[in-house]
Structure formats: C-alpha cells, structure tokens
Tab-separated table of C-alpha atoms in Angstrom:
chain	number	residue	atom	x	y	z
A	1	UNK	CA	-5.208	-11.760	-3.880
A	2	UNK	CA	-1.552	-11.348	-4.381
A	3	UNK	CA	-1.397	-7.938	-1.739
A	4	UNK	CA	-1.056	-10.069	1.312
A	5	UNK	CA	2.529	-11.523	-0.157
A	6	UNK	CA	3.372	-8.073	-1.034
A	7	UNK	CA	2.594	-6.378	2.036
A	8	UNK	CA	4.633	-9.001	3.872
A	9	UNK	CA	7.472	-8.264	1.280
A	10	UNK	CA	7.550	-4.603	1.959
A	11	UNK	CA	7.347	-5.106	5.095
A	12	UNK	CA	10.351	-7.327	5.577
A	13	UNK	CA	12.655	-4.842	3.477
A	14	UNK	CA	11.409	-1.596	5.880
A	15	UNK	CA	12.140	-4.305	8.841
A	16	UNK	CA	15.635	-4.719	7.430
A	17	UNK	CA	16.261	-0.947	7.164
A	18	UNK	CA	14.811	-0.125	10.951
A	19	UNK	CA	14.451	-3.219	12.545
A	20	UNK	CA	12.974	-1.250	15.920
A	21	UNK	CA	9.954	-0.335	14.567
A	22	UNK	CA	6.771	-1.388	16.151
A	23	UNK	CA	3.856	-3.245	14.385
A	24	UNK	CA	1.834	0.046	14.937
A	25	UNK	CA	4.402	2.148	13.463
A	26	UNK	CA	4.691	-0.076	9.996
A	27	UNK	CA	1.385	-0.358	9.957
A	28	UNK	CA	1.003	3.316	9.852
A	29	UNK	CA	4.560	4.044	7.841
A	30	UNK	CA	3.126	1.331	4.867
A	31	UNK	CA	-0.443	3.122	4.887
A	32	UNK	CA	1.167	6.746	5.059
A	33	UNK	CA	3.376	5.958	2.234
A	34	UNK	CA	1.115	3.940	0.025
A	35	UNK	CA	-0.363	5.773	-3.077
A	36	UNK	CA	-3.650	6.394	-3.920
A	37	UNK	CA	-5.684	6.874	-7.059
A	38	UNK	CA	-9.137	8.392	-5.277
A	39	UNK	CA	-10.377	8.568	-9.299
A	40	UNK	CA	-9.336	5.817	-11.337
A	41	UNK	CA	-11.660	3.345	-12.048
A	42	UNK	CA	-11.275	-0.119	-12.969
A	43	UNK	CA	-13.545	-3.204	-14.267
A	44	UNK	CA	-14.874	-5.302	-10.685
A	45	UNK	CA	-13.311	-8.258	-11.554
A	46	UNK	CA	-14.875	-11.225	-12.760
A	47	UNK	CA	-17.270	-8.288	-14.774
A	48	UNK	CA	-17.207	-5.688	-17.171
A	49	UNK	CA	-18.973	-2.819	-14.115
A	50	UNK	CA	-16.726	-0.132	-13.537
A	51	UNK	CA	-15.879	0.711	-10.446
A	52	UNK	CA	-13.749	3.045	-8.265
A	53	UNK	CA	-10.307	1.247	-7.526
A	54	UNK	CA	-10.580	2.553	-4.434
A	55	UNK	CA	-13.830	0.574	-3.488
A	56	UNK	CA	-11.859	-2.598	-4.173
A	57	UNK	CA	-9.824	-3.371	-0.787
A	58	UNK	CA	-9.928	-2.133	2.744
A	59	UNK	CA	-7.211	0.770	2.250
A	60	UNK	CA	-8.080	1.581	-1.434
A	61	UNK	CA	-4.377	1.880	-1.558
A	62	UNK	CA	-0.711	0.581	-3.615
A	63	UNK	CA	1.669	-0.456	-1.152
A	64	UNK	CA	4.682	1.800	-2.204
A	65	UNK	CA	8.164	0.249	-0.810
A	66	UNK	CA	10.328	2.444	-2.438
A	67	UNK	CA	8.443	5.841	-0.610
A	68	UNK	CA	8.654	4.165	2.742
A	69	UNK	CA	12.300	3.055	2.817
A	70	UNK	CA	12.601	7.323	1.657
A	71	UNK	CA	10.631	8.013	4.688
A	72	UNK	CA	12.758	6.264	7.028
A	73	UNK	CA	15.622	8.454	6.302
C-alpha cells in the first residue's frame, strides 16, 4: 500500500515544523488530525463487495498533513 510512504512523508514535514516532538506525540497529532469518512463505502479491492472504507486499514483514517501542520500552531 502506498500509506506507509505517506505517513513517513507527513511525518517528516510536521518533524520539520516542531522537530521536539516525541514519537508518541506524532503518533497521536497524525491520528488526531487525520480525517475520517465513518460512511463511505468503497469496492474491497481486488472485488466488486462493498465495503465500509473504514474496515480497510487499522485507523480507518486519511492522513491529513495540511490539518496537522494547523494544529501545531
């Protein structure tokens, strides 16, 4: 999947903005942040099954780098 690279990616640019933070803390500041779509469903890949979006990865979320850079300020 292509949300490990852009994890690390966000990551990096909140690191360059507060280089002080703990793992814990970006952890938490990318999660808090992220957005969420509790409702939309999507095809399971691979298949033409609906299912929730949400059921697809561990956080059922978006990384969002743009709302946690805001939240740093």
């Amino acid at each position: 999947s292509m949300a490990s690279p852009a994890a690390a990616g966000v990551a990096a640019l909140i690191l360059s903005y507060e280089s002080g933070l703990e793992a814990s803390e970006l952890r938490s500041l990318m999660l808090d942040t992220s957005r969420r779509y509790p409702k939309l469903k999507v095809n399971l890949p691979g298949t033409e099954t609906p299912v929730l979006f949400s059921s697809l990865s561990r956080t059922g979320t978006i990384v969002d780098a743009l709302e946690a850079v805001k939240a740093l300020r």
